[in-house]
Amino acid sequence: MNRIEEKLKALKSKGKKAFITYMTAGLPDMERMKQIICAQEEAGTDIIELGIPFSDPVADGPVIQSASRRAIEQGVNLSGTFQAVEELRGDCQIPIVFMMYYNTILYYGVEKFVDKCIACGVDGLIVPDLPYEEQDEIKAFLGKEDAPILIPLVSPVSAQRIPMLLEGARGFVYCVSSMGVTGQAADFHKNVSNYLQNVKKYSHIPIMMGFGIRTPQDVQGYKEIVDGAIVGSHFIKMMEENQYNIDKIKEYIKSFKAGF
């Protein structure tokens, strides 16, 4: 088991839900990013999605697009993010999942990318523009020891594909709760409950609900179905509005965890 699986197993044994946050790599800068990651671990965040800035983030809404643009303007790139994660690993063992687009991996070199993830301690990958049918290239290298887990993404229109998407899956299932891009203010798909139940029926791994979640109340009605919640755009906005204040970040995390 890697860090993701160990964390989720520990939460299950305690009957607790997972809380996952998304933050853009390099914001507000690399040093403070590392401080925020460590602070999140202290406050109770279970897994962190670390977004690798990309010029055309097609799955993301305006908040994450803007954050990605600012990071690129500051010179943030994949190599620098790898270095930051490697530096973190001496003191911080929170599971880290890179959320990124496949062009970045291709440009870096697929096997070289996987090897660097292993060396630096990256635990998982979410690649929203990589369809199941085109995953063979990277999966050829993800069988290496300590390689990151490729997290499956499913959506409300994936019903017929769910058994295929979850076959052999590890880590957790990222359940997109609404159609469109991230940050849509809890405007969930009208049949989201049935959809989540369907995913749970086929999944042998924990299922996480993401897109549009801001507060524990947003997912209260699905608490008996899902194993955790993912907060992205709202978390970025909260950090920005509070000038990346560590105490405010910890306060939000503790408050969400307490209500979930």
PDB file of C-alpha atoms in Angstrom:
ATOM      1  CA  MET A   1       0.000   0.000   0.000  1.00  0.00           C
ATOM      2  CA  ASN A   2       1.120   3.552  -0.647  1.00  0.00           C
ATOM      3  CA  ARG A   3       0.261   6.596   1.480  1.00  0.00           C
ATOM      4  CA  ILE A   4      -3.175   7.057  -0.115  1.00  0.00           C
ATOM      5  CA  GLU A   5      -4.229   3.486   0.600  1.00  0.00           C
ATOM      6  CA  GLU A   6      -2.774   3.537   4.106  1.00  0.00           C
ATOM      7  CA  LYS A   7      -4.619   6.764   4.949  1.00  0.00           C
ATOM      8  CA  LEU A   8      -7.948   5.536   3.594  1.00  0.00           C
ATOM      9  CA  LYS A   9      -7.605   2.201   5.382  1.00  0.00           C
ATOM     10  CA  ALA A  10      -6.924   4.022   8.670  1.00  0.00           C
ATOM     11  CA  LEU A  11      -9.957   6.287   8.174  1.00  0.00           C
ATOM     12  CA  LYS A  12     -12.209   3.323   7.395  1.00  0.00           C
ATOM     13  CA  SER A  13     -11.091   1.500  10.531  1.00  0.00           C
ATOM     14  CA  LYS A  14     -12.167   4.544  12.567  1.00  0.00           C
ATOM     15  CA  GLY A  15     -15.427   5.027  10.672  1.00  0.00           C
ATOM     16  CA  LYS A  16     -14.329   8.448   9.423  1.00  0.00           C
ATOM     17  CA  LYS A  17     -14.666  10.244   6.092  1.00  0.00           C
ATOM     18  CA  ALA A  18     -11.752  11.562   4.042  1.00  0.00           C
ATOM     19  CA  PHE A  19     -11.252  15.276   3.484  1.00  0.00           C
ATOM     20  CA  ILE A  20      -9.268  16.159   0.355  1.00  0.00           C
ATOM     21  CA  THR A  21      -8.227  19.638  -0.740  1.00  0.00           C
ATOM     22  CA  TYR A  22      -6.940  21.008  -4.023  1.00  0.00           C
ATOM     23  CA  MET A  23      -4.282  23.701  -4.248  1.00  0.00           C
ATOM     24  CA  THR A  24      -2.282  25.024  -7.184  1.00  0.00           C
ATOM     25  CA  ALA A  25       1.434  24.305  -7.076  1.00  0.00           C
ATOM     26  CA  GLY A  26       3.652  27.312  -6.388  1.00  0.00           C
ATOM     27  CA  LEU A  27       1.033  29.618  -4.883  1.00  0.00           C
ATOM     28  CA  PRO A  28       1.485  31.997  -3.257  1.00  0.00           C
ATOM     29  CA  ASP A  29       5.123  30.893  -3.727  1.00  0.00           C
ATOM     30  CA  MET A  30       6.979  27.613  -3.363  1.00  0.00           C
ATOM     31  CA  GLU A  31       8.132  28.135   0.225  1.00  0.00           C
ATOM     32  CA  ARG A  32       4.709  29.111   1.511  1.00  0.00           C
ATOM     33  CA  MET A  33       3.119  26.321  -0.514  1.00  0.00           C
ATOM     34  CA  LYS A  34       5.252  23.841   1.419  1.00  0.00           C
ATOM     35  CA  GLN A  35       4.287  25.499   4.705  1.00  0.00           C
ATOM     36  CA  ILE A  36       0.599  25.280   3.784  1.00  0.00           C
ATOM     37  CA  ILE A  37       0.896  21.588   2.898  1.00  0.00           C
ATOM     38  CA  CYS A  38       2.503  20.831   6.275  1.00  0.00           C
ATOM     39  CA  ALA A  39      -0.110  22.972   8.050  1.00  0.00           C
ATOM     40  CA  GLN A  40      -2.867  21.048   6.309  1.00  0.00           C
ATOM     41  CA  GLU A  41      -1.448  17.773   7.543  1.00  0.00           C
ATOM     42  CA  GLU A  42      -1.408  19.176  11.088  1.00  0.00           C
ATOM     43  CA  ALA A  43      -4.990  20.456  10.775  1.00  0.00           C
ATOM     44  CA  GLY A  44      -6.392  17.151   9.537  1.00  0.00           C
ATOM     45  CA  THR A  45      -6.498  17.226   5.741  1.00  0.00           C
ATOM     46  CA  ASP A  46      -6.200  13.595   4.658  1.00  0.00           C
ATOM     47  CA  ILE A  47      -5.007  13.900   1.052  1.00  0.00           C
ATOM     48  CA  ILE A  48      -3.851  16.876  -1.016  1.00  0.00           C
ATOM     49  CA  GLU A  49      -4.422  17.330  -4.725  1.00  0.00           C
ATOM     50  CA  LEU A  50      -1.593  19.470  -6.036  1.00  0.00           C
ATOM     51  CA  GLY A  51      -2.495  21.072  -9.344  1.00  0.00           C
ATOM     52  CA  ILE A  52       0.343  21.357 -11.853  1.00  0.00           C
ATOM     53  CA  PRO A  53      -0.156  24.682 -13.707  1.00  0.00           C
ATOM     54  CA  PHE A  54      -1.134  24.292 -17.351  1.00  0.00           C
ATOM     55  CA  SER A  55      -1.993  26.840 -20.026  1.00  0.00           C
ATOM     56  CA  ASP A  56      -5.236  25.144 -21.098  1.00  0.00           C
ATOM     57  CA  PRO A  57      -6.844  23.444 -18.067  1.00  0.00           C
ATOM     58  CA  VAL A  58     -10.004  22.261 -19.820  1.00  0.00           C
ATOM     59  CA  ALA A  59     -11.621  20.604 -16.776  1.00  0.00           C
ATOM     60  CA  ASP A  60     -11.211  23.630 -14.538  1.00  0.00           C
ATOM     61  CA  GLY A  61     -13.411  26.635 -13.913  1.00  0.00           C
ATOM     62  CA  PRO A  62     -12.347  30.290 -13.632  1.00  0.00           C
ATOM     63  CA  VAL A  63     -10.918  30.108 -10.092  1.00  0.00           C
ATOM     64  CA  ILE A  64      -8.456  27.315 -10.845  1.00  0.00           C
ATOM     65  CA  GLN A  65      -7.749  28.674 -14.334  1.00  0.00           C
ATOM     66  CA  SER A  66      -6.782  32.018 -12.804  1.00  0.00           C
ATOM     67  CA  ALA A  67      -4.611  30.348 -10.169  1.00  0.00           C
ATOM     68  CA  SER A  68      -2.883  28.279 -12.845  1.00  0.00           C
ATOM     69  CA  ARG A  69      -2.192  31.380 -14.942  1.00  0.00           C
ATOM     70  CA  ARG A  70      -0.683  33.236 -11.974  1.00  0.00           C
ATOM     71  CA  ALA A  71       1.529  30.289 -11.130  1.00  0.00           C
ATOM     72  CA  ILE A  72       2.798  30.057 -14.717  1.00  0.00           C
ATOM     73  CA  GLU A  73       3.544  33.793 -14.689  1.00  0.00           C
ATOM     74  CA  GLN A  74       5.627  33.223 -11.549  1.00  0.00           C
ATOM     75  CA  GLY A  75       7.657  30.556 -13.353  1.00  0.00           C
ATOM     76  CA  VAL A  76       6.124  27.522 -11.638  1.00  0.00           C
ATOM     77  CA  ASN A  77       6.674  24.314 -13.566  1.00  0.00           C
ATOM     78  CA  LEU A  78       6.721  20.534 -13.098  1.00  0.00           C
ATOM     79  CA  SER A  79      10.439  20.325 -12.278  1.00  0.00           C
ATOM     80  CA  GLY A  80      10.164  22.932  -9.540  1.00  0.00           C
ATOM     81  CA  THR A  81       7.116  21.195  -8.099  1.00  0.00           C
ATOM     82  CA  PHE A  82       8.949  17.866  -8.015  1.00  0.00           C
ATOM     83  CA  GLN A  83      11.765  19.535  -6.092  1.00  0.00           C
ATOM     84  CA  ALA A  84       9.347  21.071  -3.592  1.00  0.00           C
ATOM     85  CA  VAL A  85       7.629  17.729  -2.916  1.00  0.00           C
ATOM     86  CA  GLU A  86      10.985  16.028  -2.462  1.00  0.00           C
ATOM     87  CA  GLU A  87      11.997  18.705   0.053  1.00  0.00           C
ATOM     88  CA  LEU A  88       8.699  18.266   1.901  1.00  0.00           C
ATOM     89  CA  ARG A  89       9.044  14.546   2.356  1.00  0.00           C
ATOM     90  CA  GLY A  90      11.565  14.856   5.183  1.00  0.00           C
ATOM     91  CA  ASP A  91       8.938  16.343   7.495  1.00  0.00           C
ATOM     92  CA  CYS A  92       5.552  15.745   5.882  1.00  0.00           C
ATOM     93  CA  GLN A  93       4.008  12.410   4.928  1.00  0.00           C
ATOM     94  CA  ILE A  94       0.550  13.529   3.807  1.00  0.00           C
ATOM     95  CA  PRO A  95      -0.522  11.745   0.596  1.00  0.00           C
ATOM     96  CA  ILE A  96      -0.009  14.007  -2.424  1.00  0.00           C
ATOM     97  CA  VAL A  97      -1.820  13.529  -5.726  1.00  0.00           C
ATOM     98  CA  PHE A  98      -0.730  15.481  -8.797  1.00  0.00           C
ATOM     99  CA  MET A  99      -3.729  16.798 -10.731  1.00  0.00           C
ATOM    100  CA  MET A 100      -2.445  17.561 -14.207  1.00  0.00           C
ATOM    101  CA  TYR A 101      -2.934  17.356 -17.948  1.00  0.00           C
ATOM    102  CA  TYR A 102      -1.345  14.677 -20.079  1.00  0.00           C
ATOM    103  CA  ASN A 103       0.572  17.010 -22.368  1.00  0.00           C
ATOM    104  CA  THR A 104       2.765  17.981 -19.412  1.00  0.00           C
ATOM    105  CA  ILE A 105       3.620  14.320 -18.821  1.00  0.00           C
ATOM    106  CA  LEU A 106       4.315  13.693 -22.509  1.00  0.00           C
ATOM    107  CA  TYR A 107       6.582  16.733 -22.737  1.00  0.00           C
ATOM    108  CA  TYR A 108       8.540  15.611 -19.653  1.00  0.00           C
ATOM    109  CA  GLY A 109       8.781  12.025 -20.912  1.00  0.00           C
ATOM    110  CA  VAL A 110       6.355   9.387 -19.601  1.00  0.00           C
ATOM    111  CA  GLU A 111       8.821   6.924 -18.027  1.00  0.00           C
ATOM    112  CA  LYS A 112      11.040   9.752 -16.780  1.00  0.00           C
ATOM    113  CA  PHE A 113       7.944  11.345 -15.214  1.00  0.00           C
ATOM    114  CA  VAL A 114       6.928   8.161 -13.378  1.00  0.00           C
ATOM    115  CA  ASP A 115      10.484   7.605 -12.163  1.00  0.00           C
ATOM    116  CA  LYS A 116      10.610  11.162 -10.827  1.00  0.00           C
ATOM    117  CA  CYS A 117       7.283  10.670  -9.022  1.00  0.00           C
ATOM    118  CA  ILE A 118       8.763   7.597  -7.343  1.00  0.00           C
ATOM    119  CA  ALA A 119      11.954   9.430  -6.370  1.00  0.00           C
ATOM    120  CA  CYS A 120      10.126  12.464  -4.954  1.00  0.00           C
ATOM    121  CA  GLY A 121       7.254  10.742  -3.180  1.00  0.00           C
ATOM    122  CA  VAL A 122       4.229  11.563  -5.346  1.00  0.00           C
ATOM    123  CA  ASP A 123       1.467   9.131  -4.389  1.00  0.00           C
ATOM    124  CA  GLY A 124      -1.189   9.535  -7.051  1.00  0.00           C
ATOM    125  CA  LEU A 125      -2.155  11.074 -10.385  1.00  0.00           C
ATOM    126  CA  ILE A 126      -5.401  12.583 -11.657  1.00  0.00           C
ATOM    127  CA  VAL A 127      -5.272  13.231 -15.403  1.00  0.00           C
ATOM    128  CA  PRO A 128      -8.708  14.479 -16.540  1.00  0.00           C
ATOM    129  CA  ASP A 129      -7.875  14.607 -20.257  1.00  0.00           C
ATOM    130  CA  LEU A 130      -6.533  11.038 -20.431  1.00  0.00           C
ATOM    131  CA  PRO A 131      -9.363   8.667 -21.484  1.00  0.00           C
ATOM    132  CA  TYR A 132      -9.342   5.075 -20.260  1.00  0.00           C
ATOM    133  CA  GLU A 133      -8.689   3.856 -23.814  1.00  0.00           C
ATOM    134  CA  GLU A 134      -5.442   5.861 -23.990  1.00  0.00           C
ATOM    135  CA  GLN A 135      -3.928   4.975 -20.607  1.00  0.00           C
ATOM    136  CA  ASP A 136      -1.792   2.032 -21.731  1.00  0.00           C
ATOM    137  CA  GLU A 137       1.303   4.174 -22.353  1.00  0.00           C
ATOM    138  CA  ILE A 138       1.562   5.465 -18.797  1.00  0.00           C
ATOM    139  CA  LYS A 139       0.221   2.266 -17.195  1.00  0.00           C
ATOM    140  CA  ALA A 140       3.190   0.423 -18.675  1.00  0.00           C
ATOM    141  CA  PHE A 141       5.353   2.268 -16.138  1.00  0.00           C
ATOM    142  CA  LEU A 142       2.938   2.533 -13.207  1.00  0.00           C
ATOM    143  CA  GLY A 143       3.597  -1.079 -12.277  1.00  0.00           C
ATOM    144  CA  LYS A 144       7.006  -0.092 -10.923  1.00  0.00           C
ATOM    145  CA  GLU A 145       7.568  -0.334  -7.177  1.00  0.00           C
ATOM    146  CA  ASP A 146       6.328   2.796  -5.340  1.00  0.00           C
ATOM    147  CA  ALA A 147       4.872   4.234  -8.548  1.00  0.00           C
ATOM    148  CA  PRO A 148       1.922   6.626  -8.089  1.00  0.00           C
ATOM    149  CA  ILE A 149      -1.652   5.390  -8.384  1.00  0.00           C
ATOM    150  CA  LEU A 150      -3.699   6.559 -11.372  1.00  0.00           C
ATOM    151  CA  ILE A 151      -6.965   7.745  -9.812  1.00  0.00           C
ATOM    152  CA  PRO A 152     -10.067   6.932 -11.900  1.00  0.00           C
ATOM    153  CA  LEU A 153     -12.516   9.713 -12.722  1.00  0.00           C
ATOM    154  CA  VAL A 154     -16.203   8.975 -13.257  1.00  0.00           C
ATOM    155  CA  SER A 155     -19.092  11.324 -14.058  1.00  0.00           C
ATOM    156  CA  PRO A 156     -22.898  11.226 -14.154  1.00  0.00           C
ATOM    157  CA  VAL A 157     -22.744  10.224 -17.819  1.00  0.00           C
ATOM    158  CA  SER A 158     -20.293   7.364 -17.199  1.00  0.00           C
ATOM    159  CA  ALA A 159     -22.942   4.826 -16.154  1.00  0.00           C
ATOM    160  CA  GLN A 160     -22.237   2.274 -18.870  1.00  0.00           C
ATOM    161  CA  ARG A 161     -18.482   2.654 -18.457  1.00  0.00           C
ATOM    162  CA  ILE A 162     -18.216   2.464 -14.666  1.00  0.00           C
ATOM    163  CA  PRO A 163     -17.417  -1.291 -14.414  1.00  0.00           C
ATOM    164  CA  MET A 164     -14.664  -0.878 -17.004  1.00  0.00           C
ATOM    165  CA  LEU A 165     -13.264   2.310 -15.446  1.00  0.00           C
ATOM    166  CA  LEU A 166     -13.049   0.717 -11.995  1.00  0.00           C
ATOM    167  CA  GLU A 167     -11.592  -2.631 -12.990  1.00  0.00           C
ATOM    168  CA  GLY A 168      -8.272  -2.986 -11.178  1.00  0.00           C
ATOM    169  CA  ALA A 169      -8.503   0.581  -9.823  1.00  0.00           C
ATOM    170  CA  ARG A 170      -6.588   1.570  -6.712  1.00  0.00           C
ATOM    171  CA  GLY A 171      -6.656   4.458  -4.250  1.00  0.00           C
ATOM    172  CA  PHE A 172     -10.062   6.081  -4.604  1.00  0.00           C
ATOM    173  CA  VAL A 173     -12.648   6.941  -7.234  1.00  0.00           C
ATOM    174  CA  TYR A 174     -13.057  10.628  -8.038  1.00  0.00           C
ATOM    175  CA  CYS A 175     -16.795  11.083  -8.568  1.00  0.00           C
ATOM    176  CA  VAL A 176     -17.492  14.259 -10.514  1.00  0.00           C
ATOM    177  CA  SER A 177     -20.778  15.489  -9.023  1.00  0.00           C
ATOM    178  CA  SER A 178     -21.883  17.817 -11.829  1.00  0.00           C
ATOM    179  CA  MET A 179     -21.419  18.314 -15.531  1.00  0.00           C
ATOM    180  CA  GLY A 180     -19.083  21.056 -16.726  1.00  0.00           C
ATOM    181  CA  VAL A 181     -16.013  22.483 -15.030  1.00  0.00           C
ATOM    182  CA  THR A 182     -14.890  22.834 -11.418  1.00  0.00           C
ATOM    183  CA  GLY A 183     -16.203  25.423  -8.965  1.00  0.00           C
ATOM    184  CA  GLN A 184     -19.923  25.402  -9.766  1.00  0.00           C
ATOM    185  CA  ALA A 185     -21.264  26.159  -6.276  1.00  0.00           C
ATOM    186  CA  ALA A 186     -22.793  22.804  -5.316  1.00  0.00           C
ATOM    187  CA  ASP A 187     -25.028  22.754  -8.407  1.00  0.00           C
ATOM    188  CA  PHE A 188     -25.003  18.976  -8.476  1.00  0.00           C
ATOM    189  CA  HIS A 189     -26.380  16.761 -11.212  1.00  0.00           C
ATOM    190  CA  LYS A 190     -30.115  16.159 -10.683  1.00  0.00           C
ATOM    191  CA  ASN A 191     -29.625  12.384 -10.321  1.00  0.00           C
ATOM    192  CA  VAL A 192     -26.406  12.603  -8.338  1.00  0.00           C
ATOM    193  CA  SER A 193     -27.633  10.322  -5.549  1.00  0.00           C
ATOM    194  CA  ASN A 194     -28.509   7.488  -7.935  1.00  0.00           C
ATOM    195  CA  TYR A 195     -25.254   8.034  -9.772  1.00  0.00           C
ATOM    196  CA  LEU A 196     -23.190   7.800  -6.563  1.00  0.00           C
ATOM    197  CA  GLN A 197     -25.084   4.663  -5.510  1.00  0.00           C
ATOM    198  CA  ASN A 198     -24.273   3.125  -8.872  1.00  0.00           C
ATOM    199  CA  VAL A 199     -20.566   3.908  -8.495  1.00  0.00           C
ATOM    200  CA  LYS A 200     -20.576   2.408  -4.999  1.00  0.00           C
ATOM    201  CA  LYS A 201     -22.200  -0.768  -6.301  1.00  0.00           C
ATOM    202  CA  TYR A 202     -19.262  -1.417  -8.616  1.00  0.00           C
ATOM    203  CA  SER A 203     -16.397   0.061  -6.594  1.00  0.00           C
ATOM    204  CA  HIS A 204     -14.108  -1.988  -4.367  1.00  0.00           C
ATOM    205  CA  ILE A 205     -12.267   1.198  -3.328  1.00  0.00           C
ATOM    206  CA  PRO A 206     -13.449   4.367  -1.514  1.00  0.00           C
ATOM    207  CA  ILE A 207     -15.462   6.889  -3.519  1.00  0.00           C
ATOM    208  CA  MET A 208     -14.887  10.641  -3.185  1.00  0.00           C
ATOM    209  CA  MET A 209     -17.281  13.373  -4.251  1.00  0.00           C
ATOM    210  CA  GLY A 210     -15.849  16.484  -5.903  1.00  0.00           C
ATOM    211  CA  PHE A 211     -16.786  19.609  -7.946  1.00  0.00           C
ATOM    212  CA  GLY A 212     -18.652  22.519  -6.351  1.00  0.00           C
ATOM    213  CA  ILE A 213     -18.246  21.531  -2.689  1.00  0.00           C
ATOM    214  CA  ARG A 214     -17.690  24.349  -0.175  1.00  0.00           C
ATOM    215  CA  THR A 215     -19.091  23.247   3.183  1.00  0.00           C
ATOM    216  CA  PRO A 216     -19.936  19.980   4.959  1.00  0.00           C
ATOM    217  CA  GLN A 217     -23.610  20.820   4.431  1.00  0.00           C
ATOM    218  CA  ASP A 218     -23.113  20.544   0.661  1.00  0.00           C
ATOM    219  CA  VAL A 219     -22.454  16.811   0.994  1.00  0.00           C
ATOM    220  CA  GLN A 220     -24.561  16.037   4.052  1.00  0.00           C
ATOM    221  CA  GLY A 221     -27.244  14.316   1.987  1.00  0.00           C
ATOM    222  CA  TYR A 222     -24.694  11.953   0.438  1.00  0.00           C
ATOM    223  CA  LYS A 223     -22.725  11.148   3.592  1.00  0.00           C
ATOM    224  CA  GLU A 224     -24.023   7.585   3.784  1.00  0.00           C
ATOM    225  CA  ILE A 225     -22.896   6.894   0.223  1.00  0.00           C
ATOM    226  CA  VAL A 226     -19.526   8.578  -0.221  1.00  0.00           C
ATOM    227  CA  ASP A 227     -16.283   7.965   1.662  1.00  0.00           C
ATOM    228  CA  GLY A 228     -15.027  11.531   1.429  1.00  0.00           C
ATOM    229  CA  ALA A 229     -15.262  14.976  -0.117  1.00  0.00           C
ATOM    230  CA  ILE A 230     -12.935  17.037  -2.298  1.00  0.00           C
ATOM    231  CA  VAL A 231     -12.826  20.840  -2.032  1.00  0.00           C
ATOM    232  CA  GLY A 232     -10.951  22.726  -4.746  1.00  0.00           C
ATOM    233  CA  SER A 233     -12.090  26.096  -6.084  1.00  0.00           C
ATOM    234  CA  HIS A 234     -13.590  27.175  -2.771  1.00  0.00           C
ATOM    235  CA  PHE A 235     -10.404  26.241  -0.924  1.00  0.00           C
ATOM    236  CA  ILE A 236      -8.313  28.325  -3.318  1.00  0.00           C
ATOM    237  CA  LYS A 237     -10.681  31.302  -2.959  1.00  0.00           C
ATOM    238  CA  MET A 238     -10.635  30.985   0.824  1.00  0.00           C
ATOM    239  CA  MET A 239      -6.834  31.022   0.894  1.00  0.00           C
ATOM    240  CA  GLU A 240      -6.639  33.996  -1.462  1.00  0.00           C
ATOM    241  CA  GLU A 241      -9.214  36.006   0.493  1.00  0.00           C
ATOM    242  CA  ASN A 242      -7.244  35.412   3.691  1.00  0.00           C
ATOM    243  CA  GLN A 243      -3.825  36.159   2.127  1.00  0.00           C
ATOM    244  CA  TYR A 244      -2.821  32.514   2.628  1.00  0.00           C
ATOM    245  CA  ASN A 245      -2.956  32.925   6.403  1.00  0.00           C
ATOM    246  CA  ILE A 246      -2.002  29.600   7.990  1.00  0.00           C
ATOM    247  CA  ASP A 247      -4.336  29.993  10.971  1.00  0.00           C
ATOM    248  CA  LYS A 248      -7.315  30.703   8.698  1.00  0.00           C
ATOM    249  CA  ILE A 249      -6.488  27.704   6.546  1.00  0.00           C
ATOM    250  CA  LYS A 250      -6.280  25.435   9.581  1.00  0.00           C
ATOM    251  CA  GLU A 251      -9.536  26.866  10.928  1.00  0.00           C
ATOM    252  CA  TYR A 252     -11.381  26.042   7.704  1.00  0.00           C
ATOM    253  CA  ILE A 253     -10.006  22.485   7.612  1.00  0.00           C
ATOM    254  CA  LYS A 254     -10.890  21.781  11.231  1.00  0.00           C
ATOM    255  CA  SER A 255     -14.364  23.247  10.760  1.00  0.00           C
ATOM    256  CA  PHE A 256     -15.045  21.123   7.665  1.00  0.00           C
ATOM    257  CA  LYS A 257     -13.753  17.975   9.346  1.00  0.00           C
ATOM    258  CA  ALA A 258     -15.866  18.615  12.440  1.00  0.00           C
ATOM    259  CA  GLY A 259     -19.024  18.950  10.330  1.00  0.00           C
ATOM    260  CA  PHE A 260     -18.283  15.957   8.141  1.00  0.00           C
TER     261      PHE A 260
END
